[in-house]
CSV table of N, CA and C in Angstrom, one decimal:
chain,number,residue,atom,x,y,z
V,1,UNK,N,-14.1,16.8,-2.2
V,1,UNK,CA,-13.3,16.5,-3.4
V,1,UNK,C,-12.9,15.0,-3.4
V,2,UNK,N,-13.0,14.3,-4.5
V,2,UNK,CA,-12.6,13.1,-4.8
V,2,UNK,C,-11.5,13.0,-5.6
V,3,UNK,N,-10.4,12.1,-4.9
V,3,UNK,CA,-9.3,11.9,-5.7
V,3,UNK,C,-9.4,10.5,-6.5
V,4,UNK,N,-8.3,10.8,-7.5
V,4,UNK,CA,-8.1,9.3,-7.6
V,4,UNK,C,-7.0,8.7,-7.5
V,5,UNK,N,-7.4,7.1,-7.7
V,5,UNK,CA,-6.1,6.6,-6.9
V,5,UNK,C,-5.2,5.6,-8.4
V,6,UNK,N,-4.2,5.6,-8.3
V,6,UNK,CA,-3.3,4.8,-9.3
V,6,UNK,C,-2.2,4.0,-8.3
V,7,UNK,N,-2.5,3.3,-8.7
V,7,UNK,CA,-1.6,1.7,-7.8
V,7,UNK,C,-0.5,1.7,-8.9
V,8,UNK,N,0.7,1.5,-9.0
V,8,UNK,CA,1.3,2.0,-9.6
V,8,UNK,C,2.0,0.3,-9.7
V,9,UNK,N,2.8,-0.2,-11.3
V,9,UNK,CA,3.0,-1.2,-11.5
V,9,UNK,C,3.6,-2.0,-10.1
V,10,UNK,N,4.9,-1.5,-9.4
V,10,UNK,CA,5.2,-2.1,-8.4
V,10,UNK,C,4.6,-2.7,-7.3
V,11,UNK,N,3.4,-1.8,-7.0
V,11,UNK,CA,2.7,-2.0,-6.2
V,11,UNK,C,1.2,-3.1,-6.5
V,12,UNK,N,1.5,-3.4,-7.8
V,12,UNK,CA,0.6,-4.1,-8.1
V,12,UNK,C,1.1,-5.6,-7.7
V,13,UNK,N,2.5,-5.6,-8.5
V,13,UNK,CA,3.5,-6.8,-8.1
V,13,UNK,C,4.0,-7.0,-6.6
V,14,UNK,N,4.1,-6.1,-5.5
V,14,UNK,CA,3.9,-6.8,-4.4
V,14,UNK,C,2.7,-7.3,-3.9
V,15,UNK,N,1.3,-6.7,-4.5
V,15,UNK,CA,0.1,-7.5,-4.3
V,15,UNK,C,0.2,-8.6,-4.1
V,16,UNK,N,0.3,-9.0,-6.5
V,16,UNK,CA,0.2,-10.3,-6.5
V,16,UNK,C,1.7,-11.0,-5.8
V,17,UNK,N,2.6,-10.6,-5.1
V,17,UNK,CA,3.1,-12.0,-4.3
V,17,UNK,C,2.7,-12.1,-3.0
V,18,UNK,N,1.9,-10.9,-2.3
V,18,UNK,CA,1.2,-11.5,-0.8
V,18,UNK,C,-0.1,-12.2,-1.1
V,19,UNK,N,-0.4,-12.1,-2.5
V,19,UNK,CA,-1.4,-13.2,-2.8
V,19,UNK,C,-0.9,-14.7,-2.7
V,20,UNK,N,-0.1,-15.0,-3.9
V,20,UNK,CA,0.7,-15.9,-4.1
V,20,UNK,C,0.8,-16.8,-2.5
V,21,UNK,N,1.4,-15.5,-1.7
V,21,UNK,CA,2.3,-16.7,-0.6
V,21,UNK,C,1.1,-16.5,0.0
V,22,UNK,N,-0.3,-15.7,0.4
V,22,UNK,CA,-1.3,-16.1,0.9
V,22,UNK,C,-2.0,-17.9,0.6
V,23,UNK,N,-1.8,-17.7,-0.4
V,23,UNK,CA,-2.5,-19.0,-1.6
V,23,UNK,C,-1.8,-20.4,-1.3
V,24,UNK,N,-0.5,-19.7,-1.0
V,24,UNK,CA,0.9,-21.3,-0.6
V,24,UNK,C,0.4,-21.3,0.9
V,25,UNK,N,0.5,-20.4,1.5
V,25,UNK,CA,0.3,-21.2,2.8
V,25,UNK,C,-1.1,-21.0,3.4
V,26,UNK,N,-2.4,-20.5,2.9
V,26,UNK,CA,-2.9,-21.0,3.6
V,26,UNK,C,-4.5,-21.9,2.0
V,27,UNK,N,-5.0,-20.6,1.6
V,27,UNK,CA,-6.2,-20.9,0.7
V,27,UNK,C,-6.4,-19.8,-0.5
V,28,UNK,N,-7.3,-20.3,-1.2
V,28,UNK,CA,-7.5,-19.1,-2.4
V,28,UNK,C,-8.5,-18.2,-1.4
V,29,UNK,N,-9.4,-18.8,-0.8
V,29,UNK,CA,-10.0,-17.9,-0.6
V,29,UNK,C,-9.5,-16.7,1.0
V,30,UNK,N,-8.7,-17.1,1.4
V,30,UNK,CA,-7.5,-16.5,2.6
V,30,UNK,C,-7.5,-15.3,1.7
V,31,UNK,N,-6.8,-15.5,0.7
V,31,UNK,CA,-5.8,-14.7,-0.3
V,31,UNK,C,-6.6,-13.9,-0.8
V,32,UNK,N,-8.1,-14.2,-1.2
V,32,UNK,CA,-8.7,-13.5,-1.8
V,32,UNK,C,-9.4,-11.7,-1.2
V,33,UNK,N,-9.1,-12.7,0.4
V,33,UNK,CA,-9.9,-12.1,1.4
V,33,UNK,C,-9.1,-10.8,2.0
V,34,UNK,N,-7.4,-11.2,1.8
V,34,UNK,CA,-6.6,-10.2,2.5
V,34,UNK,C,-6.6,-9.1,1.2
V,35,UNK,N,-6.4,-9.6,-0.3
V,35,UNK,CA,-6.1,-8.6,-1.2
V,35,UNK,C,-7.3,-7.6,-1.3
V,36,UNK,N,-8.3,-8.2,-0.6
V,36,UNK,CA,-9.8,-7.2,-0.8
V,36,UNK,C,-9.8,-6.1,0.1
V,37,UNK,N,-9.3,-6.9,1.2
V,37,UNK,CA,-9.0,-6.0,2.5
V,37,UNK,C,-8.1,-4.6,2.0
V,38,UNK,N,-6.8,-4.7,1.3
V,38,UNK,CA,-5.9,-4.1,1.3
V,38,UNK,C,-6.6,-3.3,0.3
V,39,UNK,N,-7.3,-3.4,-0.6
V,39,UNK,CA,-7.7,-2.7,-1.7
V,39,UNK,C,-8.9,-2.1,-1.6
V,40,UNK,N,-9.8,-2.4,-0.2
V,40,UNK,CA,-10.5,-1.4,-0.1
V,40,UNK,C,-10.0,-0.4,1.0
V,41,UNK,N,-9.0,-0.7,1.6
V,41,UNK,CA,-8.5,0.3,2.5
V,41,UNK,C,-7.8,1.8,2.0
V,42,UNK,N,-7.0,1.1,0.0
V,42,UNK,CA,-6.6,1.8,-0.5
V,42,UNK,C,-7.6,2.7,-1.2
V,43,UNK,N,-8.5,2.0,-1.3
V,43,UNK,CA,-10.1,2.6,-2.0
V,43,UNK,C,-10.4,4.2,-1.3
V,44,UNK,N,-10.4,4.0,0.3
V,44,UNK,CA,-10.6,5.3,1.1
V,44,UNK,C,-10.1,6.7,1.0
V,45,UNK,N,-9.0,6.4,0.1
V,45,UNK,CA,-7.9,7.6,-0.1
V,45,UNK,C,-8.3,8.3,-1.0
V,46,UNK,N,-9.1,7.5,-1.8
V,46,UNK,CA,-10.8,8.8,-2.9
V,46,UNK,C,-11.1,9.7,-1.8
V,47,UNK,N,-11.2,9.3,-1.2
V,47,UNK,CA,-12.5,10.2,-0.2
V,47,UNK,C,-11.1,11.3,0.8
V,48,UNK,N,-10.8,10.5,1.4
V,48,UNK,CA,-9.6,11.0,2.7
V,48,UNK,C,-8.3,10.4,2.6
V,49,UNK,N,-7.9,11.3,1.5
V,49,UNK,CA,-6.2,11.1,1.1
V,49,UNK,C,-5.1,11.5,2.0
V,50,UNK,N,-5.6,12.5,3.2
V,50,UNK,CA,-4.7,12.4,4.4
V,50,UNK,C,-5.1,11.6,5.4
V,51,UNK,N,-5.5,10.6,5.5
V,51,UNK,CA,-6.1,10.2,6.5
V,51,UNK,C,-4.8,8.8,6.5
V,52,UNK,N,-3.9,9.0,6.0
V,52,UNK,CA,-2.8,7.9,6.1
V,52,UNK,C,-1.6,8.3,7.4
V,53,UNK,N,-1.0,8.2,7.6
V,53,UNK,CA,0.3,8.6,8.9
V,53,UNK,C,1.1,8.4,7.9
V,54,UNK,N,2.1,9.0,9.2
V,54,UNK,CA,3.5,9.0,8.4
V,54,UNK,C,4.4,8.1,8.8
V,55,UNK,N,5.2,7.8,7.9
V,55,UNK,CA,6.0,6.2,7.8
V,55,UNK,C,6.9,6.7,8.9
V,56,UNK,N,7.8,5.3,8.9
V,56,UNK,CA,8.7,5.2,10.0
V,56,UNK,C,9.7,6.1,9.7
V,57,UNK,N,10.0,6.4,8.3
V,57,UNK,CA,11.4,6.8,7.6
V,57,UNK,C,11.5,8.9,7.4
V,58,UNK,N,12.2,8.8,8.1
V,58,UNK,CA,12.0,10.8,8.2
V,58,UNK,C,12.5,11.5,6.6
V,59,UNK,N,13.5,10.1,6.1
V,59,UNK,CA,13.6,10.7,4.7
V,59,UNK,C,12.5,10.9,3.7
V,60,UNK,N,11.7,9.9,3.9
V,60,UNK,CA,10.4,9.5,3.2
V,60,UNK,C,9.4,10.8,3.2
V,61,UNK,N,9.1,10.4,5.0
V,61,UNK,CA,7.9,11.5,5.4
V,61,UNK,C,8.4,12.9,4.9
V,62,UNK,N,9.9,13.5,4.4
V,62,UNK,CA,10.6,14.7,4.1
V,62,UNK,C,9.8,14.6,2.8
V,63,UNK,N,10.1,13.9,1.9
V,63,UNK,CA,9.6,13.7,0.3
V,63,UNK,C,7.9,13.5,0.2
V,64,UNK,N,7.2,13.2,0.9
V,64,UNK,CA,5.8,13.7,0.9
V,64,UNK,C,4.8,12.0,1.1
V,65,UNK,N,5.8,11.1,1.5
V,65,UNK,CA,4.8,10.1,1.2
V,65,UNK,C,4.5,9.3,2.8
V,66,UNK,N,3.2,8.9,2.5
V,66,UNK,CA,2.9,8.6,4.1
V,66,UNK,C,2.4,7.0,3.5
V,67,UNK,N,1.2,6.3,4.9
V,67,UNK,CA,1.1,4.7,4.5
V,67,UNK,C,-0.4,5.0,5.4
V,68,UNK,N,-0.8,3.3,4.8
V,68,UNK,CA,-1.8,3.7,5.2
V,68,UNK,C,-2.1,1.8,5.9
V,69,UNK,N,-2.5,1.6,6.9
V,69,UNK,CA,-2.1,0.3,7.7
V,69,UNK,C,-3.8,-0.6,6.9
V,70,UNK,N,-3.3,-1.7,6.6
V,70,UNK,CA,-4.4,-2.6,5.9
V,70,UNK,C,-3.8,-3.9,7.1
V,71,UNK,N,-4.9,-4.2,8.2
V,71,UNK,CA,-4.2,-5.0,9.2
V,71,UNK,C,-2.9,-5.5,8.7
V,72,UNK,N,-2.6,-6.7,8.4
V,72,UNK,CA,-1.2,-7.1,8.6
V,72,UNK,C,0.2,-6.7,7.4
V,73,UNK,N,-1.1,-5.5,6.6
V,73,UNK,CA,-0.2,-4.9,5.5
V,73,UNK,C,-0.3,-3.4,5.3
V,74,UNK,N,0.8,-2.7,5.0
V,74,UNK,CA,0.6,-1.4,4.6
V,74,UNK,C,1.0,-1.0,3.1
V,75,UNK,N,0.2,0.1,2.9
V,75,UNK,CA,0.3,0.8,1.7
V,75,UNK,C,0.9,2.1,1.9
V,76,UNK,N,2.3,2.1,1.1
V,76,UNK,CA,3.3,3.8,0.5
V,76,UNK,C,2.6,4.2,0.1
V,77,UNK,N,2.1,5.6,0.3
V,77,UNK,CA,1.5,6.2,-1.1
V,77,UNK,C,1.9,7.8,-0.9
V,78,UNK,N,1.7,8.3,-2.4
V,78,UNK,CA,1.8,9.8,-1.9
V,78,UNK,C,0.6,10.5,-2.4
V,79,UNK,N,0.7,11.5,-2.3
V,79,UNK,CA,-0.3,12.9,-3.2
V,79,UNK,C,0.1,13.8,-3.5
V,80,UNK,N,0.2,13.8,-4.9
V,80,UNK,CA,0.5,14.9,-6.2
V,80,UNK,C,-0.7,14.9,-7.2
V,81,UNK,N,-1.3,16.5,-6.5
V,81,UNK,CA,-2.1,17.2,-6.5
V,81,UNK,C,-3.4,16.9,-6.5
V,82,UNK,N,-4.3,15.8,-7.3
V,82,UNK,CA,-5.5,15.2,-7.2
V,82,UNK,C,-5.5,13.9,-7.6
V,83,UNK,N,-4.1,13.2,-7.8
V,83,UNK,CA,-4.0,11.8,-7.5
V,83,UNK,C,-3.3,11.6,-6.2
V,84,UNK,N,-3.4,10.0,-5.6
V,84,UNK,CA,-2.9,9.5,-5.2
V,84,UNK,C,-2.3,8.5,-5.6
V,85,UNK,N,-0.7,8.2,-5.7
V,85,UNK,CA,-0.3,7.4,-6.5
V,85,UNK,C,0.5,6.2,-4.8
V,86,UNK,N,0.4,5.2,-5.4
V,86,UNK,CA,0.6,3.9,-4.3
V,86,UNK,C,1.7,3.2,-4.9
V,87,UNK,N,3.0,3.4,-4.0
V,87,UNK,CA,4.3,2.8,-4.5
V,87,UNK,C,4.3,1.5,-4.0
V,88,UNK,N,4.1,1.2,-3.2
V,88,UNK,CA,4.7,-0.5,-2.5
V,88,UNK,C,3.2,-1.0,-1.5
V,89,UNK,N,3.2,-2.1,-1.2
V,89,UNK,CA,2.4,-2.8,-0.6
V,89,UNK,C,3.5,-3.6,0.1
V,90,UNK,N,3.5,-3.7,1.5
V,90,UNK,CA,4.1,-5.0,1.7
V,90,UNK,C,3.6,-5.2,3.5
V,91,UNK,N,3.9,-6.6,4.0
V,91,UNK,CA,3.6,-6.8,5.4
V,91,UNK,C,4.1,-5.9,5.9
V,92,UNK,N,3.2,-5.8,7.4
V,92,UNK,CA,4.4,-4.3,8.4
V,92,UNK,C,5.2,-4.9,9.0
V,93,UNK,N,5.3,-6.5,9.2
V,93,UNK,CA,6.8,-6.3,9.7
V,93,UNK,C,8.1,-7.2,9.6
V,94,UNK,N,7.8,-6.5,8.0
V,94,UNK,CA,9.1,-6.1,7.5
V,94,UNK,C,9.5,-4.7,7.1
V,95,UNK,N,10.7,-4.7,6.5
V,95,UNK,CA,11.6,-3.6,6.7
V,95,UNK,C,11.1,-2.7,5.3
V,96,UNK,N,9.6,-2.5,5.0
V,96,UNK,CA,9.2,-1.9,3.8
V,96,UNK,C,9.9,-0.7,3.4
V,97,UNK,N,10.1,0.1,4.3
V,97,UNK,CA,10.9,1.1,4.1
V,97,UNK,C,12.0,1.3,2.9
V,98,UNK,N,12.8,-0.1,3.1
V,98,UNK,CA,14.2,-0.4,1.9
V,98,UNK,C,13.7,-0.3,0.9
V,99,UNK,N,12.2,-0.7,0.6
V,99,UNK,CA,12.0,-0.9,-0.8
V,99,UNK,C,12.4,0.5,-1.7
V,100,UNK,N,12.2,1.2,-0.9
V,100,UNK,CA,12.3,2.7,-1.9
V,100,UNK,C,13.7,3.0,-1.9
V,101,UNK,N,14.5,2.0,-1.3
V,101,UNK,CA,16.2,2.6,-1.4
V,101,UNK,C,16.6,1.3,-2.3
V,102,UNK,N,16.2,0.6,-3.1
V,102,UNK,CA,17.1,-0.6,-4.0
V,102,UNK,C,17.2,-0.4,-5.4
């Protein structure tokens, strides 16, 4: 079975600012190279939508959503029923977790 996947507005807008500060500090094509990365990592979740772990946060993992590690970036996402919907993108290390508490 093949899911699909919906990047959801937020998650679009943390993209484009790891692009952005990709772009400021190092190249366009740096930036081009990490957003590909992260977006074909999210791509896999068509195929193997559990194949993500479970986040750091026991509230989260309670509510159904797990992450899925793109080297220096992870993607929230959940699964309700034959989508996969993708809340946040951000580096791992930071405190991504809060995002879902502001």
């Amino acid at each position: 079975m093949t899911y699909s996947v919906e990047i959801l507005p937020t998650a679009w807008e943390d993209l484009k600012r790891i692009e952005d500060c990709y772009r400021i500090q190092f190249d366009k094509d740096l930036a081009l190279e990490v957003v590909e990365n992260i977006l074909n990592v999210i791509e896999r979740l068509e195929i193997f939508p559990d194949s993500g772990s479970l986040t750091p946060d026991d509230l989260l993992n309670e509510q159904g959503y797990r992450m899925v590690i793109a080297k220096k970036h992870v993607a929230i996402y959940k699964k309700v029923q034959e989508i996969i919907y993708i809340y946040h993108i951000a580096d791992t290390k930071t405190e991504y977790t809060k995002l879902f508490y502001r």
